[in-house]
Short mmCIF file of C-alpha atoms in Angstrom, two decimals:
data_model
loop_
_atom_site.label_atom_id
_atom_site.label_comp_id
_atom_site.label_asym_id
_atom_site.label_seq_id
_atom_site.Cartn_x
_atom_site.Cartn_y
_atom_site.Cartn_z
CA MET A 1 -15.80 -7.17 -4.52
CA SER A 2 -14.46 -3.70 -3.74
CA ILE A 3 -11.93 -3.09 -1.02
CA ARG A 4 -13.54 -2.36 2.32
CA LEU A 5 -11.85 -0.71 5.30
CA TYR A 6 -12.79 -0.04 8.89
CA ASP A 7 -13.13 3.73 9.29
CA THR A 8 -12.54 4.92 12.85
CA SER A 9 -14.53 8.10 12.21
CA THR A 10 -17.74 6.20 11.36
CA ARG A 11 -16.92 3.09 13.42
CA GLN A 12 -17.86 0.75 10.62
CA VAL A 13 -16.36 -1.09 7.66
CA ARG A 14 -17.04 0.93 4.52
CA ASP A 15 -16.53 0.41 0.81
CA PHE A 16 -13.42 2.23 -0.28
CA VAL A 17 -14.06 4.70 -3.09
CA PRO A 18 -10.99 6.76 -4.02
CA LEU A 19 -11.24 10.51 -4.45
CA VAL A 20 -9.39 10.16 -7.77
CA PRO A 21 -10.29 7.05 -9.79
CA GLY A 22 -7.40 4.62 -9.98
CA CYS A 23 -5.34 6.47 -7.35
CA VAL A 24 -4.95 6.11 -3.59
CA SER A 25 -3.39 8.74 -1.31
CA ILE A 26 -2.24 7.66 2.16
CA TYR A 27 -0.77 9.72 4.99
CA LEU A 28 0.80 7.74 7.82
CA CYS A 29 1.99 9.31 11.05
CA GLY A 30 5.57 8.07 11.13
CA ALA A 31 8.36 8.14 13.64
CA THR A 32 8.90 10.56 16.49
CA VAL A 33 12.64 10.12 16.59
CA GLN A 34 13.67 10.63 20.21
CA ALA A 35 14.83 7.00 20.46
CA ALA A 36 15.43 3.90 18.34
CA PRO A 37 12.36 1.91 17.25
CA HIS A 38 10.84 -1.06 18.99
CA ILE A 39 8.73 -3.64 17.17
CA GLY A 40 5.53 -1.79 18.12
CA HIS A 41 6.65 1.20 16.06
CA ILE A 42 7.58 -0.92 13.07
CA ARG A 43 4.30 -2.82 13.24
CA SER A 44 2.44 0.32 12.19
CA GLY A 45 4.71 0.90 9.20
CA LEU A 46 4.47 -2.78 8.29
CA ASN A 47 0.65 -2.88 8.47
CA PHE A 48 0.37 0.07 6.14
CA ASP A 49 3.03 -1.43 3.88
CA VAL A 50 0.71 -4.43 3.43
CA MET A 51 -2.19 -2.05 2.72
CA ARG A 52 -0.13 -0.22 0.14
CA ARG A 53 0.94 -3.47 -1.53
CA TRP A 54 -2.66 -4.68 -1.73
CA PHE A 55 -3.85 -1.45 -3.33
CA ALA A 56 -1.00 -1.70 -5.84
CA HIS A 57 -1.92 -5.32 -6.58
CA ARG A 58 -5.49 -4.21 -7.22
CA GLY A 59 -4.16 -1.81 -9.85
CA TYR A 60 -4.15 1.49 -7.95
CA ARG A 61 -1.43 4.09 -8.22
CA VAL A 62 -0.45 4.74 -4.58
CA SER A 63 0.93 7.98 -3.16
CA PHE A 64 2.23 7.15 0.31
CA CYS A 65 3.44 9.92 2.62
CA ARG A 66 5.02 8.90 5.93
CA ASN A 67 6.39 11.79 7.98
CA VAL A 68 9.26 12.11 10.43
CA THR A 69 8.64 14.14 13.60
CA ASP A 70 12.17 15.37 14.15
CA ILE A 71 11.30 18.15 16.61
CA ASP A 72 8.89 17.98 19.55
CA ASP A 73 8.86 17.96 23.35
CA LYS A 74 10.19 14.38 23.55
CA VAL A 75 13.14 15.03 21.25
CA ILE A 76 14.09 18.17 23.20
CA ALA A 77 13.77 16.36 26.53
CA LYS A 78 16.01 13.56 25.28
CA ALA A 79 18.60 16.08 24.05
CA ARG A 80 18.60 17.78 27.44
CA GLU A 81 18.90 14.42 29.23
CA GLN A 82 21.82 13.23 27.08
CA GLY A 83 23.57 16.58 26.71
CA ARG A 84 23.57 16.29 22.93
CA PRO A 85 22.24 18.48 20.09
CA TRP A 86 18.58 17.75 19.31
CA TRP A 87 19.31 17.35 15.60
CA GLU A 88 21.98 14.73 16.29
CA ILE A 89 19.51 12.62 18.27
CA SER A 90 16.80 13.08 15.65
CA TYR A 91 18.95 12.08 12.72
CA GLU A 92 20.53 9.12 14.51
CA ASN A 93 17.14 7.68 15.35
CA GLU A 94 15.65 8.55 11.98
CA ARG A 95 18.34 6.33 10.45
CA ALA A 96 17.51 3.60 12.99
CA PHE A 97 13.85 3.72 11.92
CA ASP A 98 14.83 3.55 8.25
CA ASP A 99 17.01 0.54 9.02
CA GLY A 100 14.11 -1.11 10.86
CA TYR A 101 11.62 -0.52 8.06
CA THR A 102 14.11 -1.83 5.51
CA ALA A 103 15.07 -4.87 7.59
CA LEU A 104 11.43 -5.94 7.80
CA GLY A 105 10.82 -5.47 4.08
CA CYS A 106 8.79 -2.25 4.03
CA LEU A 107 8.82 -0.42 0.72
CA PRO A 108 10.13 3.16 0.91
CA PRO A 109 7.36 5.81 1.01
CA THR A 110 6.63 8.00 -1.96
CA VAL A 111 7.75 10.92 0.18
CA GLU A 112 9.06 11.10 3.76
CA PRO A 113 9.04 14.74 4.89
CA ARG A 114 10.61 16.03 8.10
CA ALA A 115 8.71 18.46 10.29
CA THR A 116 11.59 20.94 10.47
CA GLY A 117 11.53 21.30 6.69
CA HIS A 118 7.98 22.67 6.70
CA VAL A 119 7.95 25.60 9.11
CA THR A 120 6.95 27.98 6.29
CA GLU A 121 3.83 25.92 5.60
CA MET A 122 3.01 25.88 9.34
CA VAL A 123 3.27 29.66 9.60
CA GLU A 124 0.95 30.06 6.61
CA MET A 125 -1.57 27.72 8.19
CA MET A 126 -1.45 29.52 11.56
CA ARG A 127 -1.89 32.90 9.91
CA ALA A 128 -5.04 31.70 8.13
CA LEU A 129 -6.45 30.09 11.28
CA ILE A 130 -5.95 33.32 13.27
CA GLU A 131 -7.59 35.38 10.53
CA ARG A 132 -10.59 33.04 10.49
CA GLY A 133 -11.04 33.15 14.28
CA HIS A 134 -9.93 29.60 14.97
CA ALA A 135 -6.59 30.42 16.63
CA TYR A 136 -5.00 33.17 18.71
CA ALA A 137 -1.54 34.26 19.79
CA ALA A 138 -0.67 34.60 23.48
CA GLU A 139 2.70 35.23 25.13
CA GLY A 140 4.58 34.00 22.05
CA ASN A 141 2.47 30.86 21.75
CA VAL A 142 -0.28 30.22 19.22
CA TYR A 143 -3.27 28.15 20.29
CA PHE A 144 -6.21 26.57 18.51
CA ASP A 145 -9.59 27.58 19.95
CA VAL A 146 -11.37 24.23 20.22
CA ARG A 147 -14.76 25.86 20.82
CA SER A 148 -14.52 27.54 17.43
CA PHE A 149 -14.72 24.18 15.65
CA PRO A 150 -18.14 22.47 16.12
CA GLY A 151 -16.97 19.00 15.02
CA TYR A 152 -14.20 18.79 17.58
CA LEU A 153 -13.89 15.34 19.27
CA SER A 154 -16.05 13.50 16.73
CA LEU A 155 -13.21 11.07 15.96
CA SER A 156 -12.52 10.06 19.57
CA ASN A 157 -16.19 10.45 20.56
CA GLN A 158 -15.47 12.41 23.74
CA GLU A 159 -17.43 15.15 25.48
CA LEU A 160 -15.81 18.58 25.43
CA ASP A 161 -16.90 19.35 28.98
CA ASN A 162 -14.98 16.29 30.24
CA LEU A 163 -11.89 16.86 28.11
CA ARG A 164 -8.40 16.91 29.59
CA GLN A 165 -5.98 18.24 26.98
CA PRO A 166 -2.37 17.04 27.36
CA GLU A 167 0.01 19.98 27.85
CA GLY A 168 3.71 20.60 27.46
CA GLU A 169 5.96 22.94 29.37
CA GLY A 170 5.62 26.68 28.75
CA GLU A 171 2.06 26.59 27.42
CA THR A 172 0.93 29.85 29.04
CA GLY A 173 -1.71 32.36 28.07
CA LYS A 174 -4.50 29.96 27.09
CA ARG A 175 -8.04 31.29 27.05
CA ASP A 176 -9.35 27.79 27.72
CA PRO A 177 -7.29 24.90 29.17
CA ARG A 178 -8.72 22.63 26.47
CA ASP A 179 -7.16 24.67 23.67
CA PHE A 180 -4.07 23.08 22.15
CA ALA A 181 -0.76 24.53 21.01
CA LEU A 182 -0.06 25.14 17.34
CA TRP A 183 3.20 26.94 18.13
CA LYS A 184 5.30 27.17 21.28
CA ALA A 185 7.27 30.22 22.33
CA ALA A 186 11.05 29.91 22.37
CA ARG A 187 12.64 28.82 25.63
CA PRO A 188 16.34 29.13 26.57
CA GLY A 189 18.48 26.46 24.96
CA GLU A 190 15.72 25.14 22.70
CA PRO A 191 15.62 25.29 18.88
CA SER A 192 13.43 28.03 17.47
CA TRP A 193 12.30 29.65 14.23
CA GLU A 194 11.16 33.21 13.51
CA THR A 195 7.41 33.87 13.03
CA PRO A 196 5.14 36.94 13.09
CA TRP A 197 4.35 36.05 16.72
CA GLY A 198 7.97 35.70 17.85
CA ARG A 199 10.53 32.94 17.82
CA GLY A 200 9.42 29.46 18.73
CA ARG A 201 8.90 25.94 17.49
CA PRO A 202 5.98 23.94 16.11
CA GLY A 203 3.44 21.99 18.07
CA TRP A 204 3.24 18.29 17.24
CA HIS A 205 -0.24 18.36 15.69
CA LEU A 206 0.39 21.27 13.35
CA GLU A 207 3.36 19.50 11.79
CA CYS A 208 1.28 16.69 10.29
CA SER A 209 -1.48 18.96 9.01
CA ALA A 210 1.06 21.13 7.19
CA MET A 211 2.87 18.17 5.62
CA ALA A 212 -0.33 16.34 4.61
CA HIS A 213 -1.61 19.54 2.96
CA LYS A 214 1.62 20.08 1.02
CA TYR A 215 2.05 16.56 -0.32
CA LEU A 216 -1.51 15.23 -0.57
CA GLY A 217 -3.53 18.41 -1.08
CA LEU A 218 -6.87 19.63 0.25
CA ALA A 219 -8.26 16.10 0.50
CA PHE A 220 -6.78 12.62 0.50
CA ASP A 221 -8.06 9.09 0.93
CA ILE A 222 -6.59 7.50 4.05
CA HIS A 223 -4.95 8.78 7.22
CA GLY A 224 -3.28 6.06 9.27
CA GLY A 225 -1.53 5.55 12.58
CA GLY A 226 -1.66 3.70 15.87
CA ILE A 227 -4.79 3.71 18.02
CA ASP A 228 -2.94 5.75 20.64
CA LEU A 229 -2.90 8.69 18.20
CA ILE A 230 -6.69 9.01 17.91
CA PHE A 231 -6.60 11.55 20.73
CA PRO A 232 -5.14 14.05 20.97
CA HIS A 233 -3.07 13.93 17.80
CA HIS A 234 -5.54 12.93 15.09
CA GLU A 235 -8.43 14.76 16.70
CA ASN A 236 -6.39 17.97 16.72
CA GLU A 237 -5.19 17.41 13.16
CA ILE A 238 -8.79 17.21 11.97
CA ALA A 239 -9.76 20.40 13.78
CA GLN A 240 -6.92 22.58 12.51
CA SER A 241 -6.95 21.18 8.95
CA ARG A 242 -10.70 21.49 8.42
CA ALA A 243 -10.80 24.89 10.09
CA TYR A 244 -8.06 25.87 7.63
CA GLY A 245 -10.30 24.79 4.74
CA ASP A 246 -9.08 21.30 3.89
CA ASP A 247 -11.47 18.36 3.58
CA PHE A 248 -8.57 16.30 4.91
CA ALA A 249 -8.89 12.48 5.18
CA SER A 250 -11.83 10.42 3.90
CA PHE A 251 -10.89 7.33 5.95
CA TRP A 252 -9.19 7.00 9.34
CA VAL A 253 -7.44 3.65 9.74
CA HIS A 254 -5.73 2.72 13.01
CA ASN A 255 -3.58 -0.26 13.93
CA ALA A 256 -3.52 -1.78 17.41
CA TRP A 257 -0.54 -2.05 19.75
CA VAL A 258 2.13 -4.60 20.41
CA THR A 259 1.90 -5.28 24.15
CA MET A 260 3.98 -6.94 26.86
CA SER A 261 2.14 -8.34 29.88
CA GLY A 262 -0.98 -6.54 28.68
CA GLU A 263 0.66 -3.10 28.53
CA LYS A 264 1.37 -1.10 25.40
CA MET A 265 4.99 -1.46 24.31
CA SER A 266 6.50 1.94 24.97
CA LYS A 267 9.88 3.62 25.22
CA SER A 268 8.65 5.62 28.22
CA LEU A 269 7.48 2.48 30.06
CA GLY A 270 10.81 0.77 29.47
CA ASN A 271 9.19 -2.42 28.17
CA SER A 272 10.14 -2.11 24.53
CA VAL A 273 11.91 -4.69 22.36
CA LEU A 274 14.23 -2.88 19.98
CA VAL A 275 14.16 -3.87 16.33
CA SER A 276 17.97 -3.70 16.15
CA GLU A 277 18.15 -6.38 18.85
CA MET A 278 15.38 -8.54 17.45
CA VAL A 279 16.93 -8.88 14.00
CA GLN A 280 20.05 -10.31 15.63
CA ARG A 281 17.99 -13.06 17.24
CA TRP A 282 15.35 -13.75 14.61
CA ARG A 283 15.36 -13.75 10.83
CA PRO A 284 13.78 -10.47 9.67
CA ILE A 285 11.34 -12.26 7.37
CA VAL A 286 10.12 -14.27 10.38
CA LEU A 287 9.66 -11.05 12.37
CA ARG A 288 7.64 -9.64 9.48
CA TYR A 289 5.47 -12.76 9.44
CA TYR A 290 4.97 -12.51 13.21
CA LEU A 291 3.90 -8.85 13.09
CA ALA A 292 1.86 -9.04 9.87
CA ALA A 293 -0.03 -12.28 10.55
CA PRO A 294 -2.56 -10.90 13.11
CA HIS A 295 -5.26 -8.53 11.89
CA TYR A 296 -4.00 -4.96 11.99
CA ARG A 297 -6.76 -4.01 14.45
CA SER A 298 -5.84 -6.86 16.81
CA THR A 299 -3.39 -6.42 19.66
CA VAL A 300 -0.20 -8.49 19.40
CA GLU A 301 0.97 -9.81 22.78
CA TYR A 302 4.71 -10.24 22.53
CA SER A 303 6.23 -13.53 23.64
CA GLU A 304 9.13 -15.73 22.65
CA GLU A 305 6.73 -18.66 22.30
CA ALA A 306 4.59 -16.76 19.79
CA LEU A 307 7.69 -15.90 17.78
CA ARG A 308 8.76 -19.55 17.73
CA GLU A 309 5.29 -20.49 16.48
CA ALA A 310 5.56 -17.86 13.76
CA GLU A 311 9.00 -19.19 12.82
CA ALA A 312 7.64 -22.72 12.52
CA ALA A 313 4.59 -21.59 10.49
CA PHE A 314 6.69 -19.59 8.09
CA GLY A 315 9.19 -22.44 7.93
CA ARG A 316 6.46 -24.70 6.51
CA ILE A 317 5.80 -22.17 3.76
CA GLU A 318 9.49 -21.61 3.05
CA GLY A 319 10.21 -25.34 3.02
CA PHE A 320 7.56 -25.91 0.35
CA VAL A 321 9.00 -23.09 -1.76
CA GLN A 322 12.50 -24.53 -1.53
CA ARG A 323 11.40 -28.09 -2.32
CA VAL A 324 9.55 -27.10 -5.49
CA VAL A 325 12.43 -24.97 -6.73
CA GLU A 326 14.90 -27.78 -6.06
CA ARG A 327 12.80 -30.31 -7.97
CA CYS A 328 11.24 -28.17 -10.68
CA GLY A 329 13.44 -25.11 -11.11
CA ALA A 330 12.54 -21.42 -10.93
CA VAL A 331 8.84 -20.55 -10.75
CA GLU A 332 7.51 -17.05 -11.34
CA PRO A 333 4.60 -15.66 -9.26
CA ALA A 334 1.14 -16.03 -10.77
CA ALA A 335 -0.44 -12.92 -12.26
CA GLU A 336 -3.41 -13.21 -9.93
CA VAL A 337 -3.91 -14.44 -6.39
CA PRO A 338 -6.53 -17.11 -5.59
CA PRO A 339 -10.08 -15.69 -5.21
CA ALA A 340 -10.31 -16.68 -1.53
CA PHE A 341 -7.11 -14.75 -0.77
CA ALA A 342 -8.40 -11.69 -2.62
CA GLU A 343 -11.72 -11.88 -0.80
CA ALA A 344 -9.94 -11.93 2.55
CA MET A 345 -7.69 -8.98 1.70
CA ASP A 346 -10.59 -6.96 0.28
CA ASP A 347 -12.43 -7.38 3.57
CA ASP A 348 -10.55 -4.87 5.73
CA LEU A 349 -7.16 -6.42 4.97
CA GLY A 350 -7.99 -9.79 6.50
CA VAL A 351 -4.42 -11.08 6.65
CA PRO A 352 -5.18 -13.98 9.04
CA GLN A 353 -7.76 -15.39 6.60
CA ALA A 354 -5.45 -14.65 3.68
CA LEU A 355 -2.61 -16.59 5.34
CA ALA A 356 -4.99 -19.50 5.89
CA VAL A 357 -5.35 -19.62 2.09
CA VAL A 358 -1.56 -19.56 1.75
CA HIS A 359 -1.16 -22.53 4.11
CA THR A 360 -3.95 -24.47 2.39
CA THR A 361 -2.23 -23.93 -0.95
CA VAL A 362 1.09 -25.05 0.54
CA ARG A 363 -0.52 -28.29 1.77
CA GLN A 364 -1.97 -28.89 -1.70
CA GLY A 365 1.44 -28.26 -3.20
CA ASN A 366 3.14 -30.67 -0.80
CA SER A 367 0.58 -33.34 -1.70
CA ALA A 368 1.35 -32.76 -5.37
CA LEU A 369 5.07 -33.20 -4.68
CA THR A 370 4.40 -36.46 -2.83
CA ALA A 371 2.41 -37.67 -5.83
CA ASP A 372 5.22 -36.51 -8.16
CA ASP A 373 2.71 -34.19 -9.87
CA LYS A 374 5.22 -31.50 -10.78
CA ASP A 375 2.78 -29.44 -12.86
CA SER A 376 0.39 -29.06 -9.93
CA ALA A 377 3.24 -28.33 -7.53
CA VAL A 378 4.54 -25.58 -9.83
CA ALA A 379 1.05 -24.10 -10.18
CA ARG A 380 0.60 -24.03 -6.41
CA LEU A 381 4.00 -22.39 -5.92
CA ALA A 382 3.12 -19.72 -8.47
CA GLU A 383 -0.01 -18.95 -6.44
CA VAL A 384 1.90 -19.01 -3.15
CA ARG A 385 4.52 -16.61 -4.48
CA ALA A 386 1.81 -14.22 -5.71
CA MET A 387 0.15 -14.22 -2.29
CA LEU A 388 3.41 -13.89 -0.38
CA GLY A 389 4.43 -11.02 -2.66
CA VAL A 390 1.35 -9.07 -1.58
CA LEU A 391 2.29 -9.65 2.06
CA GLY A 392 5.97 -8.85 1.51
CA LEU A 393 6.88 -12.39 2.56
CA ASP A 394 8.12 -14.05 -0.62
CA PRO A 395 11.45 -15.70 0.39
CA LEU A 396 12.54 -15.67 -3.27
CA ASP A 397 12.10 -11.90 -3.57
CA PRO A 398 15.52 -10.23 -4.04
CA MET A 399 14.79 -7.88 -1.12
CA TRP A 400 15.28 -10.84 1.26
CA ALA A 401 18.60 -11.85 -0.24
CA GLY A 402 21.27 -11.62 2.45
CA THR A 403 18.91 -11.00 5.36
CA GLY A 404 18.56 -12.96 8.57
CA ARG A 405 20.43 -13.80 11.74
CA GLY A 406 24.10 -13.65 10.87
CA ASP A 407 23.42 -13.71 7.13
CA ASP A 408 26.71 -12.00 6.47
CA LEU A 409 28.17 -15.38 7.57
CA HIS A 410 25.56 -17.54 5.88
CA GLY A 411 27.86 -18.50 3.01
CA VAL A 412 30.62 -19.51 5.40
CA VAL A 413 28.23 -21.56 7.54
CA ASP A 414 26.75 -23.20 4.46
CA SER A 415 30.22 -24.24 3.25
CA LEU A 416 31.07 -25.74 6.64
CA VAL A 417 27.78 -27.63 6.88
CA ARG A 418 28.26 -28.88 3.32
CA LEU A 419 31.61 -30.38 4.31
CA VAL A 420 29.91 -32.27 7.13
CA LEU A 421 27.08 -33.38 4.87
CA ASP A 422 29.61 -34.63 2.30
CA GLN A 423 31.12 -36.79 5.05
CA ARG A 424 27.65 -38.08 5.86
CA GLN A 425 26.97 -38.86 2.20
CA ALA A 426 30.28 -40.71 1.96
CA ALA A 427 29.34 -42.77 5.03
CA ARG A 428 25.98 -43.62 3.47
CA ALA A 429 27.68 -44.59 0.21
CA ARG A 430 29.86 -47.12 2.03
CA LYS A 431 26.80 -48.30 3.97
CA ASP A 432 28.20 -46.99 7.26
CA TYR A 433 24.74 -45.91 8.44
CA ALA A 434 25.76 -45.63 12.09
CA THR A 435 28.25 -42.88 11.24
CA ALA A 436 25.75 -41.18 8.91
CA ASP A 437 23.09 -41.15 11.61
CA ALA A 438 25.58 -39.90 14.20
CA ILE A 439 26.50 -36.95 11.94
CA ARG A 440 22.82 -36.13 11.44
CA ASP A 441 22.21 -36.28 15.21
CA GLN A 442 25.17 -33.98 15.88
CA LEU A 443 23.81 -31.43 13.41
CA ALA A 444 20.41 -31.68 15.06
CA ARG A 445 21.93 -30.95 18.46
CA ALA A 446 23.58 -27.90 16.87
CA GLY A 447 20.13 -26.66 15.77
CA LEU A 448 20.28 -27.80 12.13
CA ALA A 449 17.66 -30.04 10.50
CA VAL A 450 18.74 -32.20 7.55
CA GLU A 451 16.29 -33.34 4.89
CA ASP A 452 17.26 -35.86 2.22
CA THR A 453 15.83 -34.79 -1.15
CA PRO A 454 16.14 -36.24 -4.68
CA SER A 455 18.72 -33.54 -5.42
CA GLY A 456 20.73 -34.24 -2.28
CA PRO A 457 20.61 -33.30 1.43
CA ARG A 458 19.26 -29.88 2.40
CA TRP A 459 19.87 -28.21 5.76
CA THR A 460 17.79 -25.61 7.55
CA VAL A 461 17.82 -24.00 10.99
CA SER A 462 15.57 -26.11 13.17
CA SER A 463 12.44 -24.43 14.59
CA GLN A 464 12.63 -26.63 17.71
#
C-alpha cells in the first residue's frame, strides 16, 4: 500500500507520489517568534516530525525545511510593548522554540532559514511579480493584485467578492482592499531594508514563498502548517509563488489546533500553556505521547485529566519495555514494523490506529512474560521498539536519556529510593512483613509504585 495523505487543496485523501522518486520535500511554516511556544505550536512541529519519520522508515530521503519568522507585525508590536530590540525578542524566542522541539523529541530540520536572511530573494520575487503585472508599488509598499491571479482562494474555497483581507498598520495606497502586502514601507523606529521601491520590511506571506523557492526549488511535495494558516497565509503564498512561475506544493497538509474550553490555544487570547512550564510538570516523552496520539487532523482539547490518561497509557508501554529488558537483556528494534501498524500509518498517518497495534503487541508481550516465554517476549519488544521509533516514543532511544521532570536529580532520587528499598528487602528477609508493607505504603503515599520482579524491586512514578 502506498502512503496516502489528506490534501486540503482537493479535500480528499490521495495517493502520495513524490516529484522525485525516492525523495520527499517538505516545507513547514514554523515559528513566529514574538513569544515563547505553547503546546499548540509544538504540536504542529511534532505532527510533521512523525510524518518525516514515517517517510524515512519507508525508505525515502527527506528534505525538511521549517522556517523561522523573525520579523513581522507581531514581533515589532512586542518589541514596542517591551521596549526591547526586535532582534533580541526574536532570537530569545527562537531559542525557546528550539528547546521545545528538542524537549519533545523532534528531529532537527534539514534547514531552518530565518526570514531576515532572505530579503534579497524577496526583492527578486517582487521585481518579477511587478514585471509580470501581478504586483504594484504604492507609497513605498508593494502589493499583490489578487484579481491578476485567477486561481486565488481555491485553497480556502472562498468567494472573492466576500473576501475580507487582514491588514496591518501603514498599508496605504492599495488599488483594491483585497490586495495583500508583499512589502511594507519603513515606519519610524521599525527595522527596514533598502529596495528599489524604498526602505521597508517584508510582508509575512512573501517570506515563506522566497524561502521555499530557495531551498526546495520550483516545486516540492508537501507544504504543512496549522489549519489557521489556510487563509490568509497559505492562500497568499500560493498566489504569489505561482504567479512568480513556481509550481509550488503538490500537497497541502494541515494539522488541527490544541484548544482550551473549545477555543484555539493562542498567545493573543492568553489561554496558552507554555512548553517550558509543561516539561517541569510532565515527563517530555509523556507530553509527546499526549500530543502525537490523536490524529493530526483532530482537535486536541487540553485537560489535566487527558494528560494523566496519556501518562498511564504510556506507562503501560514503558513498563513492558522495562520488564523485558530486566529479564531478557537488551533488545534491538525489529527491521520492520507489524503490517497492521504500517497500514495505519500509510493511511493518512493514522497514529491512533497505529498506537492500538502498539498496545495490542504490548499485551501479547506481557502474556508471554507471564508464561515465561522469553523468546516471544523479546520478539514483541523488538516490534514495539520499531513502532515506537517511528513515533519518536521509544523510551530506550538515547534522545530520551536524561529527560523528564527533574531528571537532573533522577540519579539522586534513585539512590535515595534504593536505600529505602534495601531496608524493605532486609525486612522481608527477616520475615518482618509488617515493616516491609509499611515501607511500601509510605513510598506509595509519596507517589512511587514498587513492583517486585525476579531481578529485584523496581520503582516508578505512580500514574495515580
